[in-house]
Amino acid sequence: MDTVEAVEAVGTAIEVAGVAVIVVGMVAATAVFFHRLVRRVPFAEVYRPYRQGLGRAILLGLEFLVAGDIIRTVAIEPTFGSVGVLAGIVLIRTFLSFSLEAELENRWPWQRRRTAAEPPSARERG
């Protein structure tokens, strides 16, 4: 096995790990969700943690997928075309990560975190 094949295999393995992280995270979050529903926990108390668990799994999986793309594209064939395609993929995945992070944290990244004692502002409530 030469270097190109080894790098290709490592990039593919990292991408497979990213997909596995998403699938395992989804299954685990769904199992916890249904377990809490069976225990008669109110749906409103179960739904938000479920979405957060799914979002975290997707975010972590996206990080693996981006790493795999970078390894496979830059290390194997760094042409302008392949780097351009990689830039587009990274841009789309970064936007997805940014959107998911904002959804999970319920705030924009440039906003400071609220403490537990601090009530939400009028804009956040309505």
mmCIF file of C-alpha atoms in Angstrom:
data_model
loop_
_atom_site.group_PDB
_atom_site.id
_atom_site.type_symbol
_atom_site.label_atom_id
_atom_site.label_comp_id
_atom_site.label_asym_id
_atom_site.label_seq_id
_atom_site.Cartn_x
_atom_site.Cartn_y
_atom_site.Cartn_z
ATOM 1 C CA MET A 1 0.000 0.000 0.000
ATOM 2 C CA ASP A 2 1.464 3.348 -0.999
ATOM 3 C CA THR A 3 1.028 6.692 0.734
ATOM 4 C CA VAL A 4 -1.904 7.836 -1.389
ATOM 5 C CA GLU A 5 -3.863 4.662 -0.651
ATOM 6 C CA ALA A 6 -3.050 4.943 3.067
ATOM 7 C CA VAL A 7 -4.238 8.570 3.225
ATOM 8 C CA GLU A 8 -7.354 7.644 1.246
ATOM 9 C CA ALA A 9 -8.076 4.822 3.716
ATOM 10 C CA VAL A 10 -7.552 7.110 6.735
ATOM 11 C CA GLY A 11 -9.851 9.780 5.235
ATOM 12 C CA THR A 12 -12.516 7.196 4.502
ATOM 13 C CA ALA A 13 -12.200 5.713 8.009
ATOM 14 C CA ILE A 14 -12.664 9.150 9.573
ATOM 15 C CA GLU A 15 -15.747 9.782 7.427
ATOM 16 C CA VAL A 16 -17.193 6.385 8.409
ATOM 17 C CA ALA A 17 -16.519 7.298 12.057
ATOM 18 C CA GLY A 18 -18.445 10.543 11.512
ATOM 19 C CA VAL A 19 -21.452 8.693 10.133
ATOM 20 C CA ALA A 20 -21.222 6.201 13.015
ATOM 21 C CA VAL A 21 -21.165 9.038 15.567
ATOM 22 C CA ILE A 22 -24.317 10.514 14.046
ATOM 23 C CA VAL A 23 -26.132 7.160 13.944
ATOM 24 C CA VAL A 24 -25.092 6.073 17.461
ATOM 25 C CA GLY A 25 -25.940 9.510 18.867
ATOM 26 C CA MET A 26 -29.324 9.450 17.176
ATOM 27 C CA VAL A 27 -30.113 5.964 18.467
ATOM 28 C CA ALA A 28 -28.969 6.842 22.009
ATOM 29 C CA ALA A 29 -30.930 10.108 22.114
ATOM 30 C CA THR A 30 -34.029 8.360 20.749
ATOM 31 C CA ALA A 31 -33.727 5.546 23.291
ATOM 32 C CA VAL A 32 -33.488 8.052 26.155
ATOM 33 C CA PHE A 33 -36.423 9.984 24.690
ATOM 34 C CA PHE A 34 -38.674 6.927 24.570
ATOM 35 C CA HIS A 35 -37.505 5.741 27.995
ATOM 36 C CA ARG A 36 -38.530 9.081 29.501
ATOM 37 C CA LEU A 37 -41.867 9.002 27.675
ATOM 38 C CA VAL A 38 -42.578 5.500 28.999
ATOM 39 C CA ARG A 39 -41.807 6.758 32.512
ATOM 40 C CA ARG A 40 -44.524 9.382 31.922
ATOM 41 C CA VAL A 41 -42.222 12.387 31.972
ATOM 42 C CA PRO A 42 -44.148 15.305 30.412
ATOM 43 C CA PHE A 43 -43.455 15.697 26.713
ATOM 44 C CA ALA A 44 -42.378 19.327 27.144
ATOM 45 C CA GLU A 45 -39.590 18.187 29.501
ATOM 46 C CA VAL A 46 -38.459 15.421 27.139
ATOM 47 C CA TYR A 47 -38.546 17.126 23.753
ATOM 48 C CA ARG A 48 -35.884 19.819 24.230
ATOM 49 C CA PRO A 49 -33.211 17.452 25.663
ATOM 50 C CA TYR A 50 -33.976 15.054 22.796
ATOM 51 C CA ARG A 51 -33.382 17.760 20.192
ATOM 52 C CA GLN A 52 -30.204 18.824 21.977
ATOM 53 C CA GLY A 53 -28.909 15.249 22.023
ATOM 54 C CA LEU A 54 -29.624 14.843 18.316
ATOM 55 C CA GLY A 55 -28.016 18.189 17.538
ATOM 56 C CA ARG A 56 -24.870 17.364 19.489
ATOM 57 C CA ALA A 57 -24.521 14.033 17.684
ATOM 58 C CA ILE A 58 -24.922 15.727 14.317
ATOM 59 C CA LEU A 59 -22.414 18.460 15.209
ATOM 60 C CA LEU A 60 -19.787 15.965 16.307
ATOM 61 C CA GLY A 61 -20.393 13.793 13.249
ATOM 62 C CA LEU A 62 -20.056 16.831 10.968
ATOM 63 C CA GLU A 63 -16.677 17.607 12.523
ATOM 64 C CA PHE A 64 -15.474 14.099 11.652
ATOM 65 C CA LEU A 65 -16.859 14.379 8.113
ATOM 66 C CA VAL A 66 -15.116 17.703 7.524
ATOM 67 C CA ALA A 67 -11.835 16.266 8.843
ATOM 68 C CA GLY A 68 -12.161 13.277 6.509
ATOM 69 C CA ASP A 69 -12.859 15.550 3.540
ATOM 70 C CA ILE A 70 -9.848 17.716 4.346
ATOM 71 C CA ILE A 71 -7.527 14.729 4.647
ATOM 72 C CA ARG A 72 -8.722 13.077 1.466
ATOM 73 C CA THR A 73 -8.836 16.230 -0.653
ATOM 74 C CA VAL A 74 -5.723 18.128 0.397
ATOM 75 C CA ALA A 75 -3.403 15.183 1.043
ATOM 76 C CA ILE A 76 -4.243 13.214 -2.091
ATOM 77 C CA GLU A 77 -4.941 15.634 -4.922
ATOM 78 C CA PRO A 78 -4.617 19.317 -4.017
ATOM 79 C CA THR A 79 -5.738 20.808 -7.321
ATOM 80 C CA PHE A 80 -7.636 24.092 -7.529
ATOM 81 C CA GLY A 81 -10.769 22.199 -8.497
ATOM 82 C CA SER A 82 -10.623 19.733 -5.619
ATOM 83 C CA VAL A 83 -9.753 22.466 -3.103
ATOM 84 C CA GLY A 84 -12.660 24.545 -4.442
ATOM 85 C CA VAL A 85 -15.059 21.656 -3.997
ATOM 86 C CA LEU A 86 -13.659 21.104 -0.501
ATOM 87 C CA ALA A 87 -14.156 24.788 0.304
ATOM 88 C CA GLY A 88 -17.791 24.532 -0.755
ATOM 89 C CA ILE A 89 -18.352 21.407 1.317
ATOM 90 C CA VAL A 90 -16.674 22.946 4.355
ATOM 91 C CA LEU A 91 -18.676 26.154 3.908
ATOM 92 C CA ILE A 92 -21.980 24.272 3.792
ATOM 93 C CA ARG A 93 -21.076 22.053 6.747
ATOM 94 C CA THR A 94 -19.832 25.050 8.728
ATOM 95 C CA PHE A 95 -23.130 26.829 8.105
ATOM 96 C CA LEU A 96 -24.982 23.719 9.267
ATOM 97 C CA SER A 97 -22.813 23.516 12.375
ATOM 98 C CA PHE A 98 -23.342 27.208 13.085
ATOM 99 C CA SER A 99 -27.104 26.861 12.681
ATOM 100 C CA LEU A 100 -27.255 23.788 14.900
ATOM 101 C CA GLU A 101 -25.114 25.458 17.567
ATOM 102 C CA ALA A 102 -27.408 28.498 17.595
ATOM 103 C CA GLU A 103 -30.435 26.204 17.839
ATOM 104 C CA LEU A 104 -28.969 24.162 20.690
ATOM 105 C CA GLU A 105 -27.737 27.120 22.735
ATOM 106 C CA ASN A 106 -30.845 29.205 21.981
ATOM 107 C CA ARG A 107 -28.623 32.236 21.351
ATOM 108 C CA TRP A 108 -26.231 33.602 18.757
ATOM 109 C CA PRO A 109 -22.555 32.833 19.361
ATOM 110 C CA TRP A 110 -21.739 36.527 19.894
ATOM 111 C CA GLN A 111 -24.363 36.865 22.647
ATOM 112 C CA ARG A 112 -23.176 36.249 26.182
ATOM 113 C CA ARG A 113 -24.523 33.277 28.074
ATOM 114 C CA ARG A 114 -27.381 33.850 30.470
ATOM 115 C CA THR A 115 -26.972 32.692 34.013
ATOM 116 C CA ALA A 116 -29.697 30.632 35.691
ATOM 117 C CA ALA A 117 -30.779 33.619 37.814
ATOM 118 C CA GLU A 118 -30.988 35.962 34.842
ATOM 119 C CA PRO A 119 -34.484 36.128 33.269
ATOM 120 C CA PRO A 120 -34.820 36.148 29.462
ATOM 121 C CA SER A 121 -35.202 39.535 27.838
ATOM 122 C CA ALA A 122 -38.465 40.608 26.202
ATOM 123 C CA ARG A 123 -37.020 39.877 22.736
ATOM 124 C CA GLU A 124 -36.079 36.297 23.730
ATOM 125 C CA ARG A 125 -39.550 35.600 25.149
ATOM 126 C CA GLY A 126 -41.581 36.765 22.233
#
